[in-house]
Structures are given as structure tokens and as C-alpha cells.
Coordinates of C-alpha atoms (C1' of nucleotides) in Angstrom, one line a residue:
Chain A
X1 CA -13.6 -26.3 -271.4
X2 CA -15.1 -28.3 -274.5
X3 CA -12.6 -29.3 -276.9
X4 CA -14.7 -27.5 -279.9
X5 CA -14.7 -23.7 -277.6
X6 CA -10.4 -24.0 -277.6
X7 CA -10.6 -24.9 -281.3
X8 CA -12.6 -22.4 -282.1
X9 CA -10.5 -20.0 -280.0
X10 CA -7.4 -21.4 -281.6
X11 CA -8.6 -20.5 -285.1
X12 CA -10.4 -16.8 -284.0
X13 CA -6.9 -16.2 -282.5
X14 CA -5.2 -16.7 -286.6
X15 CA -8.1 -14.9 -287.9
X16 CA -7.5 -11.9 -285.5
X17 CA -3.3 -12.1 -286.4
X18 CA -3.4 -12.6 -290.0
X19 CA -2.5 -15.9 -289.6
X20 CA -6.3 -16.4 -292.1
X21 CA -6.4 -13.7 -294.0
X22 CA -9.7 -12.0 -294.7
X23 CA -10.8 -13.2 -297.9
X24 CA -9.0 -16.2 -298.6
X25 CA -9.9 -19.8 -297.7
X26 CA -9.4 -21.5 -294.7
X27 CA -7.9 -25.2 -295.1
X28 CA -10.8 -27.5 -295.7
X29 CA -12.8 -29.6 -293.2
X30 CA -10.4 -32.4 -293.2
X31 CA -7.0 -30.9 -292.8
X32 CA -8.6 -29.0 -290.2
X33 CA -9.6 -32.1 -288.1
X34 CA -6.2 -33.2 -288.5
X35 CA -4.1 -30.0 -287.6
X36 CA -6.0 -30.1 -284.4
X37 CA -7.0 -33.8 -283.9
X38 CA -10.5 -33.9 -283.8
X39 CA -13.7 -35.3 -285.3
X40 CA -15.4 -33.6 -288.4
X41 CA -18.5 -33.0 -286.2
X42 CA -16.6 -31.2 -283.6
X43 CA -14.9 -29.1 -286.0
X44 CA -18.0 -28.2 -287.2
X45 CA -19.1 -27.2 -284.0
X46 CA -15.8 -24.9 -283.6
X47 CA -16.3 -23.4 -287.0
X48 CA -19.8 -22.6 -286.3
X49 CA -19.1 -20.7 -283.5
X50 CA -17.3 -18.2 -285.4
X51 CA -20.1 -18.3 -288.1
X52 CA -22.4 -17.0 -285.1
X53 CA -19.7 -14.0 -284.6
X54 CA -20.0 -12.8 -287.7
X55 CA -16.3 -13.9 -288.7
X56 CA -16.4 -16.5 -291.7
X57 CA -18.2 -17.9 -294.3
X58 CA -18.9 -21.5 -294.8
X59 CA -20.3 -23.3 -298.6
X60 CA -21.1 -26.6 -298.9
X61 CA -19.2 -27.3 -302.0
X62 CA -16.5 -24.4 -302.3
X63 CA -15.1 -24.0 -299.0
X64 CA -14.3 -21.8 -295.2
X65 CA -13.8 -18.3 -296.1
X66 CA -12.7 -15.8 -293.2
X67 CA -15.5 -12.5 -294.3
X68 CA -14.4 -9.5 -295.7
X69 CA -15.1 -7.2 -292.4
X70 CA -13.3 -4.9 -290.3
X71 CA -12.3 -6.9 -288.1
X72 CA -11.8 -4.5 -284.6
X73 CA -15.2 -4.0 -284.6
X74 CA -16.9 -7.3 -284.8
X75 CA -14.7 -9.4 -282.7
X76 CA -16.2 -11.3 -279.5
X77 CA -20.1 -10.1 -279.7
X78 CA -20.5 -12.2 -276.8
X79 CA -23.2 -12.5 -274.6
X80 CA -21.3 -10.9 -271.5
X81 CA -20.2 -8.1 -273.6
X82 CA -23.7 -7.1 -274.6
X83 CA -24.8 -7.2 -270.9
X84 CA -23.4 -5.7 -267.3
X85 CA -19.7 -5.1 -269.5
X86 CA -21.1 -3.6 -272.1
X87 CA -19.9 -0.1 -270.7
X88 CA -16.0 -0.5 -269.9
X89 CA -13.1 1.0 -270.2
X90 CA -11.6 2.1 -267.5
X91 CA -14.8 4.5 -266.6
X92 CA -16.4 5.1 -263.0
X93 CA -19.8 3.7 -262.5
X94 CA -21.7 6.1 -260.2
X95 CA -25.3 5.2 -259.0
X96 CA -27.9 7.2 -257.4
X97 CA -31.0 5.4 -256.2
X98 CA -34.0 7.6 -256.9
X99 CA -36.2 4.8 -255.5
X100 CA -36.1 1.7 -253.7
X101 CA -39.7 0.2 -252.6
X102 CA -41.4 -3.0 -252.8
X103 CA -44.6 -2.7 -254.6
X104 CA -47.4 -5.4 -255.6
X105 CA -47.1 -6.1 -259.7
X106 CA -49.9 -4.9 -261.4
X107 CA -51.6 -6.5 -264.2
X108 CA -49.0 -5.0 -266.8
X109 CA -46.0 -6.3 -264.5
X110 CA -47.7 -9.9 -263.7
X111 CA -47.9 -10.5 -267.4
X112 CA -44.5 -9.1 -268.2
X113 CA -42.6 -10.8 -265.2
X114 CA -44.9 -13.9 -265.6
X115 CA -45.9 -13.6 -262.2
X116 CA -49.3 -13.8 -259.9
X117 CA -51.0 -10.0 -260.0
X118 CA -50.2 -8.7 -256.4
X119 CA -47.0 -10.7 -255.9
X120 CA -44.5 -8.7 -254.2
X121 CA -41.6 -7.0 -255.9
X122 CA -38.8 -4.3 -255.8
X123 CA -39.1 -1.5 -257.4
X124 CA -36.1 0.2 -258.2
X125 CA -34.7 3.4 -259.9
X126 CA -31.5 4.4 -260.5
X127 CA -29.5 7.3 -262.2
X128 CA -26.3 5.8 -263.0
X129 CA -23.0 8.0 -264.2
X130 CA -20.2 7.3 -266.0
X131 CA -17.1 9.5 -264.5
X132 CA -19.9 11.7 -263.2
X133 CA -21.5 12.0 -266.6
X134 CA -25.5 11.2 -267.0
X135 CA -25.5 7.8 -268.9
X136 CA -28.8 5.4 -268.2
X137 CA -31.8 5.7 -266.0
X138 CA -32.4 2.5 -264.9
X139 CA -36.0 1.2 -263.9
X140 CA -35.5 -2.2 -262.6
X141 CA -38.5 -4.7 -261.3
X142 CA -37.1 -7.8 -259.3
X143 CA -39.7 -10.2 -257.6
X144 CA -39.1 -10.1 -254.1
X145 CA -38.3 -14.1 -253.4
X146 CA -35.4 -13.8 -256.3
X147 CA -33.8 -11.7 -253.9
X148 CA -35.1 -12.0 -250.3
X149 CA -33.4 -9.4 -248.3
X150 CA -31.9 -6.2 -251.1
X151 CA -29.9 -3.5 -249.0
X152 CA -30.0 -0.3 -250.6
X153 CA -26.1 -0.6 -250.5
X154 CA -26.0 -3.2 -253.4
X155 CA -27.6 -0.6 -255.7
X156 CA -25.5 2.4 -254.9
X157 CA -22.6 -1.0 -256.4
X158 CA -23.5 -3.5 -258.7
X159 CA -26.9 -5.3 -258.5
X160 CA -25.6 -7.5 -261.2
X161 CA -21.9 -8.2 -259.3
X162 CA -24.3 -9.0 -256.2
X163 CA -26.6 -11.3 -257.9
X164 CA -23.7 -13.5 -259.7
X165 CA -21.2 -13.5 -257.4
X166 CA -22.9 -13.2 -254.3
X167 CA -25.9 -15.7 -254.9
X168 CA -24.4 -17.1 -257.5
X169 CA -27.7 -17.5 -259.7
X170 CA -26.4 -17.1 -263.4
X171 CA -28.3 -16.2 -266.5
X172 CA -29.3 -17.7 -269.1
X173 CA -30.8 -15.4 -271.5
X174 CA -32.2 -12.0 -272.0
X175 CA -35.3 -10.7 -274.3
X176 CA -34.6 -7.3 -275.3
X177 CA -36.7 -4.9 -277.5
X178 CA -35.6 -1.1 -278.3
X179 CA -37.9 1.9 -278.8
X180 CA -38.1 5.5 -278.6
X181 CA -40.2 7.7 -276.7
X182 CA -40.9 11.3 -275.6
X183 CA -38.8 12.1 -272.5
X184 CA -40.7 13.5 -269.1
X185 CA -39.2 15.4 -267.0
X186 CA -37.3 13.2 -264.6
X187 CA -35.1 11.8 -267.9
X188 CA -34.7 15.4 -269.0
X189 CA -33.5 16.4 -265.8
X190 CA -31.0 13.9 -265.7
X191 CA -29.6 14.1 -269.1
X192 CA -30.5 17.8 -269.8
X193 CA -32.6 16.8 -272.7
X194 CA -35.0 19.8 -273.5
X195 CA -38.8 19.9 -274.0
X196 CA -39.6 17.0 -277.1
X197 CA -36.2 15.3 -277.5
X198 CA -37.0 11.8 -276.4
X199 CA -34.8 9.2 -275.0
X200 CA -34.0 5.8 -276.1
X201 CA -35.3 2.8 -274.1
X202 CA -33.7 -0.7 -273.8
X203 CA -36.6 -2.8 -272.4
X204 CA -35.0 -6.3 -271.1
X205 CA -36.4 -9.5 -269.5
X206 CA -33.8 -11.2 -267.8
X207 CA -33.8 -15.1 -267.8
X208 CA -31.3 -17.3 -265.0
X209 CA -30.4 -20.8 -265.8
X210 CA -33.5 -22.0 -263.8
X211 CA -36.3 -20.8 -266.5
X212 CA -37.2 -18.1 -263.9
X213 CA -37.1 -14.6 -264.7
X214 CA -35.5 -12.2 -263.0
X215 CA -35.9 -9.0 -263.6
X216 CA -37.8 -6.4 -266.0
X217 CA -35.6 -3.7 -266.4
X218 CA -36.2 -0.1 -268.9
X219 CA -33.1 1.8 -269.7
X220 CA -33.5 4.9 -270.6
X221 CA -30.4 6.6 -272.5
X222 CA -29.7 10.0 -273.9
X223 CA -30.5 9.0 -277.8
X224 CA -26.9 10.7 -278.7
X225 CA -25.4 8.0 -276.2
X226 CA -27.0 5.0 -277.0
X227 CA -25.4 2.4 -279.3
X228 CA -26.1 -1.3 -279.9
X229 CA -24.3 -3.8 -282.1
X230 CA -25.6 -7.1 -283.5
X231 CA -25.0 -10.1 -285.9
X232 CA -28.1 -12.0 -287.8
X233 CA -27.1 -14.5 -289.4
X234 CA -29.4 -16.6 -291.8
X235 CA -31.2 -20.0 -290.7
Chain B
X1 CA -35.3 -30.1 -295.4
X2 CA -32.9 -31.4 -292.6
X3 CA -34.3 -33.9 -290.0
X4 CA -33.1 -31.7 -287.0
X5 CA -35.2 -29.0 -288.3
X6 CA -38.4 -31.0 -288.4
X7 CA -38.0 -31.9 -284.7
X8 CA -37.4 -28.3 -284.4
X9 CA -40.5 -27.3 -286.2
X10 CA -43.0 -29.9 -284.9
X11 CA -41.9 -29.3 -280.8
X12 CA -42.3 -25.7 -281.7
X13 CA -45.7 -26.2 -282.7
X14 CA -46.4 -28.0 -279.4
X15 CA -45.0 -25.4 -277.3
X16 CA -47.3 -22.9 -279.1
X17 CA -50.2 -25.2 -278.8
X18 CA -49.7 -25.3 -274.9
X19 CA -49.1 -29.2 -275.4
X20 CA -46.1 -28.9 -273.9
X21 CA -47.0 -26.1 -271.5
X22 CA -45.2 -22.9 -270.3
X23 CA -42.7 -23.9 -266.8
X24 CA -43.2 -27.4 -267.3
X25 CA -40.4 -30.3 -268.2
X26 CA -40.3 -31.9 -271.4
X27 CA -40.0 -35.6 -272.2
X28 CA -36.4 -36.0 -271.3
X29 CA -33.8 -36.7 -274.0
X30 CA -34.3 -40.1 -274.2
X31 CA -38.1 -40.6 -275.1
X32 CA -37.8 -37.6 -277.6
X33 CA -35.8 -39.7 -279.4
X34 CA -37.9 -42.5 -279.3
X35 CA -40.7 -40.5 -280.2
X36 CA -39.4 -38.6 -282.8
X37 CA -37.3 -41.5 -284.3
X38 CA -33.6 -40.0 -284.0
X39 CA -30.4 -40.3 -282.5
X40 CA -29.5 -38.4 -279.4
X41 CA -27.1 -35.4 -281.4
X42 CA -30.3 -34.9 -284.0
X43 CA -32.3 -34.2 -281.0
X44 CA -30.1 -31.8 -279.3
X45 CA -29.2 -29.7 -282.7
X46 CA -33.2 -29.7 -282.8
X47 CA -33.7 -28.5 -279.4
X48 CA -30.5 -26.0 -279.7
X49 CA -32.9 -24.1 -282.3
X50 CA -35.9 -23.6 -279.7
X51 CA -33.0 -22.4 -277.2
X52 CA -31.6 -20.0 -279.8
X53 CA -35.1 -18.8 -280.5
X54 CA -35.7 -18.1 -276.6
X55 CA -38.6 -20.7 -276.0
X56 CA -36.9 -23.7 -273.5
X57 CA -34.1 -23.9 -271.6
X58 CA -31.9 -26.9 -271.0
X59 CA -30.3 -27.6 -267.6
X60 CA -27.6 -30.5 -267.2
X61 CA -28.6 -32.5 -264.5
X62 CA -32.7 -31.0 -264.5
X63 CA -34.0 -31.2 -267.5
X64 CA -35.4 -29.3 -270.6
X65 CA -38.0 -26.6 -269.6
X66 CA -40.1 -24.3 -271.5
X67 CA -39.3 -21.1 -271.0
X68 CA -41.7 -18.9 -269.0
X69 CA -43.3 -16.2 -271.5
X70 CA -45.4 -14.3 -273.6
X71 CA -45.5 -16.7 -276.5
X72 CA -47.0 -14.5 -279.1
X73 CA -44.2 -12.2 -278.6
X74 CA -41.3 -14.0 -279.3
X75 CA -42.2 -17.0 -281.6
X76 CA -40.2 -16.9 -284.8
X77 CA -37.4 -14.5 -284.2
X78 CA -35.8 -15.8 -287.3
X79 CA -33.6 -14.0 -289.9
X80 CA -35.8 -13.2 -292.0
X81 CA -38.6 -11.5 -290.3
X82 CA -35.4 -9.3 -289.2
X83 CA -34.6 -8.3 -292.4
X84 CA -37.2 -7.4 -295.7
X85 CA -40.2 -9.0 -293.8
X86 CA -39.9 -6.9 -291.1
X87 CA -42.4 -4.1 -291.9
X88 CA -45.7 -6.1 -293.1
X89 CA -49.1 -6.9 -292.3
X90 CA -51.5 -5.5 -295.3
X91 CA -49.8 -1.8 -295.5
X92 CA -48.6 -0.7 -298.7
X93 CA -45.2 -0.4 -299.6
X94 CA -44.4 2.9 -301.7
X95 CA -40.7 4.3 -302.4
X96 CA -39.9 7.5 -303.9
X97 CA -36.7 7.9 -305.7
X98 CA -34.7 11.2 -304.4
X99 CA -31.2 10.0 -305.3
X100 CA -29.9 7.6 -307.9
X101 CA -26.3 7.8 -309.1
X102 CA -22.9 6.2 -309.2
X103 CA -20.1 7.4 -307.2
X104 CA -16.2 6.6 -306.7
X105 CA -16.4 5.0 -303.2
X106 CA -14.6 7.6 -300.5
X107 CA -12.3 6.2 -297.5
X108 CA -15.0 5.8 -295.3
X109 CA -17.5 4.1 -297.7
X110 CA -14.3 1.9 -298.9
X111 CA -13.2 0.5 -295.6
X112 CA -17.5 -0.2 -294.7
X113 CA -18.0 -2.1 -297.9
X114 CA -14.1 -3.5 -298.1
X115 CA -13.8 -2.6 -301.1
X116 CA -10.9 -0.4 -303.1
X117 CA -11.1 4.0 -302.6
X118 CA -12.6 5.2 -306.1
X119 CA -14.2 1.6 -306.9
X120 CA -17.5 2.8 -308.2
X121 CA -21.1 2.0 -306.4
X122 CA -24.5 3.3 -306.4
X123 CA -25.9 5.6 -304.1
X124 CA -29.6 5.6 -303.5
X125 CA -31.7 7.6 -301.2
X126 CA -34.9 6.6 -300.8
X127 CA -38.4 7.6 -298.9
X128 CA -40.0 5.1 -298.0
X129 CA -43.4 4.6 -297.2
X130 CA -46.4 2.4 -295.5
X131 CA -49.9 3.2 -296.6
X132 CA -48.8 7.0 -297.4
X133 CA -47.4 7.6 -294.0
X134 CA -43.7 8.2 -293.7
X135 CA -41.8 5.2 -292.5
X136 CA -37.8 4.8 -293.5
X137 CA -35.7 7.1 -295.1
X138 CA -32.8 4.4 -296.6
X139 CA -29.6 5.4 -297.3
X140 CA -28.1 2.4 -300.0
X141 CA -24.6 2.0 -301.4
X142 CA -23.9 -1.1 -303.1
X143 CA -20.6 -2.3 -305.4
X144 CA -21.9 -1.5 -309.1
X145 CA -20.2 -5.1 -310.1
X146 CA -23.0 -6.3 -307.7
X147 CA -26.1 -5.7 -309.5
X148 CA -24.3 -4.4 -313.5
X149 CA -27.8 -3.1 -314.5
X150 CA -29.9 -1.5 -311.9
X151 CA -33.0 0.0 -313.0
X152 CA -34.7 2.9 -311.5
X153 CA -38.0 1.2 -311.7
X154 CA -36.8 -1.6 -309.1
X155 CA -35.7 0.9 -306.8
X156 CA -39.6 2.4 -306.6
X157 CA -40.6 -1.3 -305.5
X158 CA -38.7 -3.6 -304.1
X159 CA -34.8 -4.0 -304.2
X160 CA -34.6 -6.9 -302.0
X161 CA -36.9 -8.8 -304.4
X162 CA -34.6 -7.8 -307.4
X163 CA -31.8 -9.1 -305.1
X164 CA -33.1 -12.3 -304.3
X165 CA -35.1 -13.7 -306.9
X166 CA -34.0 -11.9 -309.9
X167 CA -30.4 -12.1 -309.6
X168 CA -30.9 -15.0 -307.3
X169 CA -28.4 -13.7 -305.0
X170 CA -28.5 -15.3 -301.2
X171 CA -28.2 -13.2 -298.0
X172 CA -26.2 -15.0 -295.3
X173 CA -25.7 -12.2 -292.6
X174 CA -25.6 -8.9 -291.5
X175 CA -24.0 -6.5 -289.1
X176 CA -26.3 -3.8 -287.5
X177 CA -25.4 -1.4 -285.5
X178 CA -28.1 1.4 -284.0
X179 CA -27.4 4.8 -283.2
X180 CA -29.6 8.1 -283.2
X181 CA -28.5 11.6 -284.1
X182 CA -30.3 15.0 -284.7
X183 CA -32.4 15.5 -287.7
X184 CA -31.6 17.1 -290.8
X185 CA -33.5 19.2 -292.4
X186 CA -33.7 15.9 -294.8
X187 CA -35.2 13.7 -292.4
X188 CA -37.1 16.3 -290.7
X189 CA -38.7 17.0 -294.2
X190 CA -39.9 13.6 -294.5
X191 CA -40.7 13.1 -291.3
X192 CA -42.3 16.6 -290.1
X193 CA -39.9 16.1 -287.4
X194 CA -39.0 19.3 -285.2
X195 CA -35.4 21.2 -285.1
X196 CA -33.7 19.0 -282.6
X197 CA -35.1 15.9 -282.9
X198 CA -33.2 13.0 -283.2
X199 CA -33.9 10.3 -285.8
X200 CA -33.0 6.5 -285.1
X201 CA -30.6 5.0 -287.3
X202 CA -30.1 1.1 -288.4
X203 CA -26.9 1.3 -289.5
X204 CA -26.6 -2.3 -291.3
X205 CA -23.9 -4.5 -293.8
X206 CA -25.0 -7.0 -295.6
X207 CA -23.2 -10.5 -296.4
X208 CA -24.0 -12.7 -299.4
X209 CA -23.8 -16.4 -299.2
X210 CA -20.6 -16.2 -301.3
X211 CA -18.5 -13.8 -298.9
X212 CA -18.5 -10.7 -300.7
X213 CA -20.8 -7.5 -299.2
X214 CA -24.1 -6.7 -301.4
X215 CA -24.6 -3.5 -299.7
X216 CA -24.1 -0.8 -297.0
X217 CA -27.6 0.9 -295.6
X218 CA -28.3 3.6 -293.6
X219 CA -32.1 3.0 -292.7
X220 CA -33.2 6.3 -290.6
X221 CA -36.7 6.1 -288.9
X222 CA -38.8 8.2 -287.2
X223 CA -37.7 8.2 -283.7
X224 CA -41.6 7.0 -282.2
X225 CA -41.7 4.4 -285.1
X226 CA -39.0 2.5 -284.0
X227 CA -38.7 -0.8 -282.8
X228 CA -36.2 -3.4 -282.7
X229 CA -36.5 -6.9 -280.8
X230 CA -33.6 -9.9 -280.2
X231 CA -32.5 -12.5 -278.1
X232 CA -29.5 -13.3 -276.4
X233 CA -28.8 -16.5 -275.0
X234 CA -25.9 -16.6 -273.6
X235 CA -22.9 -19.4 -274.3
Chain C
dG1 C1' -16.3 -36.0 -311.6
dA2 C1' -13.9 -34.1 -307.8
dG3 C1' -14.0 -31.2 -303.9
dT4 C1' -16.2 -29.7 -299.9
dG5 C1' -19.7 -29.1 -296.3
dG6 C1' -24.1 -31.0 -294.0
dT7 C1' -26.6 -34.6 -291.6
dC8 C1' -27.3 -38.7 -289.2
dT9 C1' -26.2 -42.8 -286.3
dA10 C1' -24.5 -45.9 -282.4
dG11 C1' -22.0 -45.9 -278.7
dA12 C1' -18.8 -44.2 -275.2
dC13 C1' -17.7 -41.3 -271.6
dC14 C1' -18.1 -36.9 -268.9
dA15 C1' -20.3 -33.2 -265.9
dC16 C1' -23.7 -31.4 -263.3
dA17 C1' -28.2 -31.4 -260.4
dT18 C1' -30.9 -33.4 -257.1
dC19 C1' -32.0 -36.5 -253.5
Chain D
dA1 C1' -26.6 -43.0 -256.5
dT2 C1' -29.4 -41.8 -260.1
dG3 C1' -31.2 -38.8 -263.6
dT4 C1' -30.2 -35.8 -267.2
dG5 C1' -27.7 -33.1 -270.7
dG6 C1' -23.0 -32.2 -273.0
dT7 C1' -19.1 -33.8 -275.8
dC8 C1' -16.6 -36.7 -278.7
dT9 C1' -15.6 -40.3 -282.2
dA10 C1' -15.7 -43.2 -286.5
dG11 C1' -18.0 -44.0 -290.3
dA12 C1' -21.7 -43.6 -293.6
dC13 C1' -24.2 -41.1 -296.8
dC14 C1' -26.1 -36.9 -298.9
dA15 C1' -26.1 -32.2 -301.3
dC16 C1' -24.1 -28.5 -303.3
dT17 C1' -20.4 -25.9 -306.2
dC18 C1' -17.2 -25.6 -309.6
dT19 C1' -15.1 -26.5 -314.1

DNA sequence: GAGTGGTCTAGACCACATC
DNA sequence: ATGTGGTCTAGACCACTCT
């Protein structure tokens, strides 16, 4: 573990206790670097973590301010969180594969999955459940040599669990874009949407550490289910 | 304009050029830094940007690789284009007052902007639209000690204009959140949505430069008008 | 002018990937 | 073993804010 990740772990953990209250200044730059015996540069690094999350303010001439936010809600917008954890708790996850084939990418797919047109790849559907309730309809295209020999048994699990722990690739990055369409019948089947109501669609391209990609995955969600949290934070 | 973000800027350019082409290595470490005439930590915080902005990835041990994509897609993914710039191209911005008052902040709107119950703030609604055709139905509350003397007649073009180079306030970074909900009669008014159809919500807060929270919007869209793009890299 | 963060460098050392 | 990125330091200098 870099030295900057425990500092800035260190200092979340006095935000998140009081120990900074919201509002008021945090010690400046040098005390800092003394209090936890390090470098200016890698206490910038630390701080800037936390400026990513959303949870101070820095000003080049007045100082570290912790932001005026609530804090429960914004801490540890991490990367994992937004992924396969996103939906915790101590909920079942129930899925039922609708369709499990291996199909040749068209030209839409080749582009998407930056792929050869005809290369071979899985072609997966799933309706998954939380404690039996309808939650996501997931559309999932893997390119076949990512994952050479998929058993229909890792899908009725976790694909993800399987592709991290199992063949240990790890991701890197993912490219998501959200948009709202018209539901057919197969999404209003599953969530008992009626005729018009659309659903909402999480479209994701997922990156491993490697530059490849490794999936193209839709998910579909009820649009009274569906939630997603971000921070943007300027240059 | 920092050195780091020069580098940045002019490897950008070569990536979109297809000088540095898509699943190929780039010069390693090294002879960037020869060729671009800096140190070895100016060249990293250069090449963190392109990571952040989803165009190379960086492998200890490999090498730096440019990520395989759609390149028009996801150049620029900056702050700004989040934010006012969003909605553009030649359309026509029009905005039609149908609320403008000040109100004693409630609990709820209190705790959201972190500011004391019964603190007064404007309350705007506003129909907004691109080349006559519906588009955004904002919902604004801001702190009256923000901006002392708002104007109606900003309101009908463009607040964030006012904001920014009027009051020459700075916007450091905002918390969104997006949900969707049935339609009111409201939204389906504006709209022509059906009974039962859901609009999209972009639930956002807004940070200034100095801390303090400039406003809390509620920007409610037409569910098939939609569209909302990140990236998440993770660590 | 004093306080405070931002950037840049040179050099050392570490950690991981690939062969 | 070698190549390549990641982290850390000490010190210099710059840029912005506040009063």
C-alpha cells in the first residue's frame, strides 16, 4: 500500500469522525507533512484523493477546507462500489439465464467490442433477482478467447466472481452511457412494466488491465429502481 | 497553463491523429521525457490525465498502451462539457419562466444545500427548450446571499452565464445523482408525456471554488431524451 | 507582505511483467 | 535479468488569496 492511499485514509477516517469538521480548515500543507511524516508532493497526492471523492476543498492561497456535504451519502464513491457491489446489503442475487449462445459479432458488435466482424462471441441473457424481486436484465457480449470454455453454471453465480477470482484478469476501466427507451415485451414481462413505460439502460464497455475489452454489457432496470451516483469535479 | 497539461494536450492530439495508433505502445517513459523536455513525475501527472479521460492505459512492468476505442466517442470527457455545455451544437436555447420566488428553506431543502431551516433561497422552475422542442424542465434553489439581486430577465437566458462571468463565481464540483419517477401532470404538460410515464431526473449540487453550495437542481428530462456518459477508471 | 497551494526537477529506490 | 511504471524525497520557484 502507497504511503499517500494510508494518508489519505488516515485523514478521510477524521473527516468521517468529526475529528475535521465540515466547514472549517484543515491544518495547512506543511503541518500536515509533518503530523504524518511525509513530502509536500505526497501529501498532495493524499489530499487529492479525497478531492476526487467529493470530500474537501483545496485554494491556492487560503487553504484545505473539508465541503459542506452530507457526508453518509458521498463517502467512498469508489470504483468497486459503482461496479459488481454496487447492489449489497445483505440481499440474494438470483439469476436466470434466458440465453446462453455463441454468436458471430455483427458489424454493430465488431465496432463496439473493437473486434474483427464474425469473431466469435457469447451471447448472454440474464434476468437477475434481488430476494426474488425483478431487478436488471442483463445482456452481456463476451468475446469467446476472453473466456475460452463458459459453463452455464457460472452465470446462474457470478460471471464477475468467476472472471476475477477464478482467472484472475482484473479491470481497469469501464465506459458507461445511460439512456431510456421504450420497453418490449420481454423487459415488461420481467418487471411487470405495462404497454409504454420504458426501462432504463446502463450500456457499459468493460476494460481489464491489459487494454482489452471485455465485455459489452446493457442493463436494463425498472426506471423506479434505477439509481446512479457521481462526482465531477472541475479540471 | 501548467507544463503537465501541455504534454497532456499535445499526446492527446496524437492519439486522435492516429500518430500514436489505437492497441499500440507508446514511447516508454523515458523518451517522453526526452522528447517532451520534462522530468519523469511531469510526465506521469500528464499521462494520468489521458488515463482519467479513458484513452491509454499504463501497465507496470508492459508499458503504456492506447486504449482500444471508438475515439470520437469519448475524447474530452471533461467537466465542462458535463455541466452548461452539455446540450449544444447550433440549437437554440429558450427558457420560460413558470416560477420565481423566494422561500424559507424546509428541512429537506436545508440539509441538501447545508444551509440553516427558514434561511431564505430562490426557487425557480423553468421550461426549457432547444429549437422550440421541449428539452429540461429545471427545478433551481439557490441561497439568496448567493446571487443578492437576481433578475428575472437572466433567468429567460442563461443563469450559468450570470454565475460565471457576471458574478465571476467559479464552479469546482458537483454531486449528481439520477433517478426516474412518474410524471406529473407538470412534466407531462411540458412534455406531452402519457399518464404513467416516468420522467428522468438529474438530481445535482453544485460546489463553488470557495466551499460554499451555489445551488440545488432538479433537471427532469424527457425519458427518450436522455443521455448521460462517464468513465470510471478504477484506483 | 504573509500565507498557502501548485508545479517542476534530479535522483533514489521499489514493484511488477515478461522472457 | 531486464524493462517499465510507481512512489517518495528535498528543495526550488511560482501563483493565487487575503487584508
Amino acid at each position: 500500500m502507497a504511503k499517500y492511499r494510508d494518508i489519505a485514509d488516515q485523514i478521510r477516517g477524521k473527516i468521517i469522525s468529526g475529528e475535521y469538521t465540515v466547514g472549517t480548515k484543515l491544518p495547512y500543507e506543511y503541518v500536515l507533512c509533518v503530523n504524518y511524516h511525509c513530502n509536500k508532493e505526497t501529501m498532495k497526492k493524499a489530499l487529492d484523493i479525497l478531492v476526487k471523492e467529493g470530500l474537501i476543498i483545496r485554494r491556492r492561497g487560503a487553504g484545505t477546507f473539508v465541503k459542506e456535504t452530507m457526508l453518509q451519502e458521498n463517502i467512498n464513491p469508489q470504483f468497486e462500489r459503482s461496479l459488481t457491489m454496487r447492489v449489497q446489503g445483505k440481499k440474494e442475487v438470483t439469476s436466470q439465464v434466458v440465453t446462453f449462445e455463441v454468436i458471430p459479432a455483427d458489424c454493430f458488435l465488431a465496432e463496439k467490442m473493437q473486434i474483427e466482424e464474425g469473431d466469435f462471441i457469447y451471447h448472454i441473457i440474464r434476468n437477475r433477482s434481488l430476494d426474488g424481486e425483478p431487478y436488471v436484465k442483463e445482456i452481456t457480449y463476451i468475446p469467446l478467447r476472453m473466456v475460452p470454455n463458459l459453463k452455464i453454471n457460472v452465470l446462474r453465480h457470478s460471471l464477475y466472481d468467476y472472471i476475477l477470482n477464478q482467472l484472475h484478469l482484473r479491470i481497469q476501466s469501464c465506459h458507461i452511457n445511460i439512456t431510456s427507451a421504450p420497453s418490449t415485451a420481454a423487459e415488461r414481462d420481467f418487471f411487470g412494466l405495462q404497454k409504454g413505460e420504458p426501462y432504463i439502460q446502463e450500456e457499459r464497455i468493460t476494460y481489464l488491465t491489459t487494454g482489452s475489452i471485455l465485455e459489452y454489457c446493457l442493463s436494463r432496470y425498472h426506471y423506479a429502481h434505477y439509481e446512479f451516483s457521481t462526482i465531477l469535479v472541475n479540471s
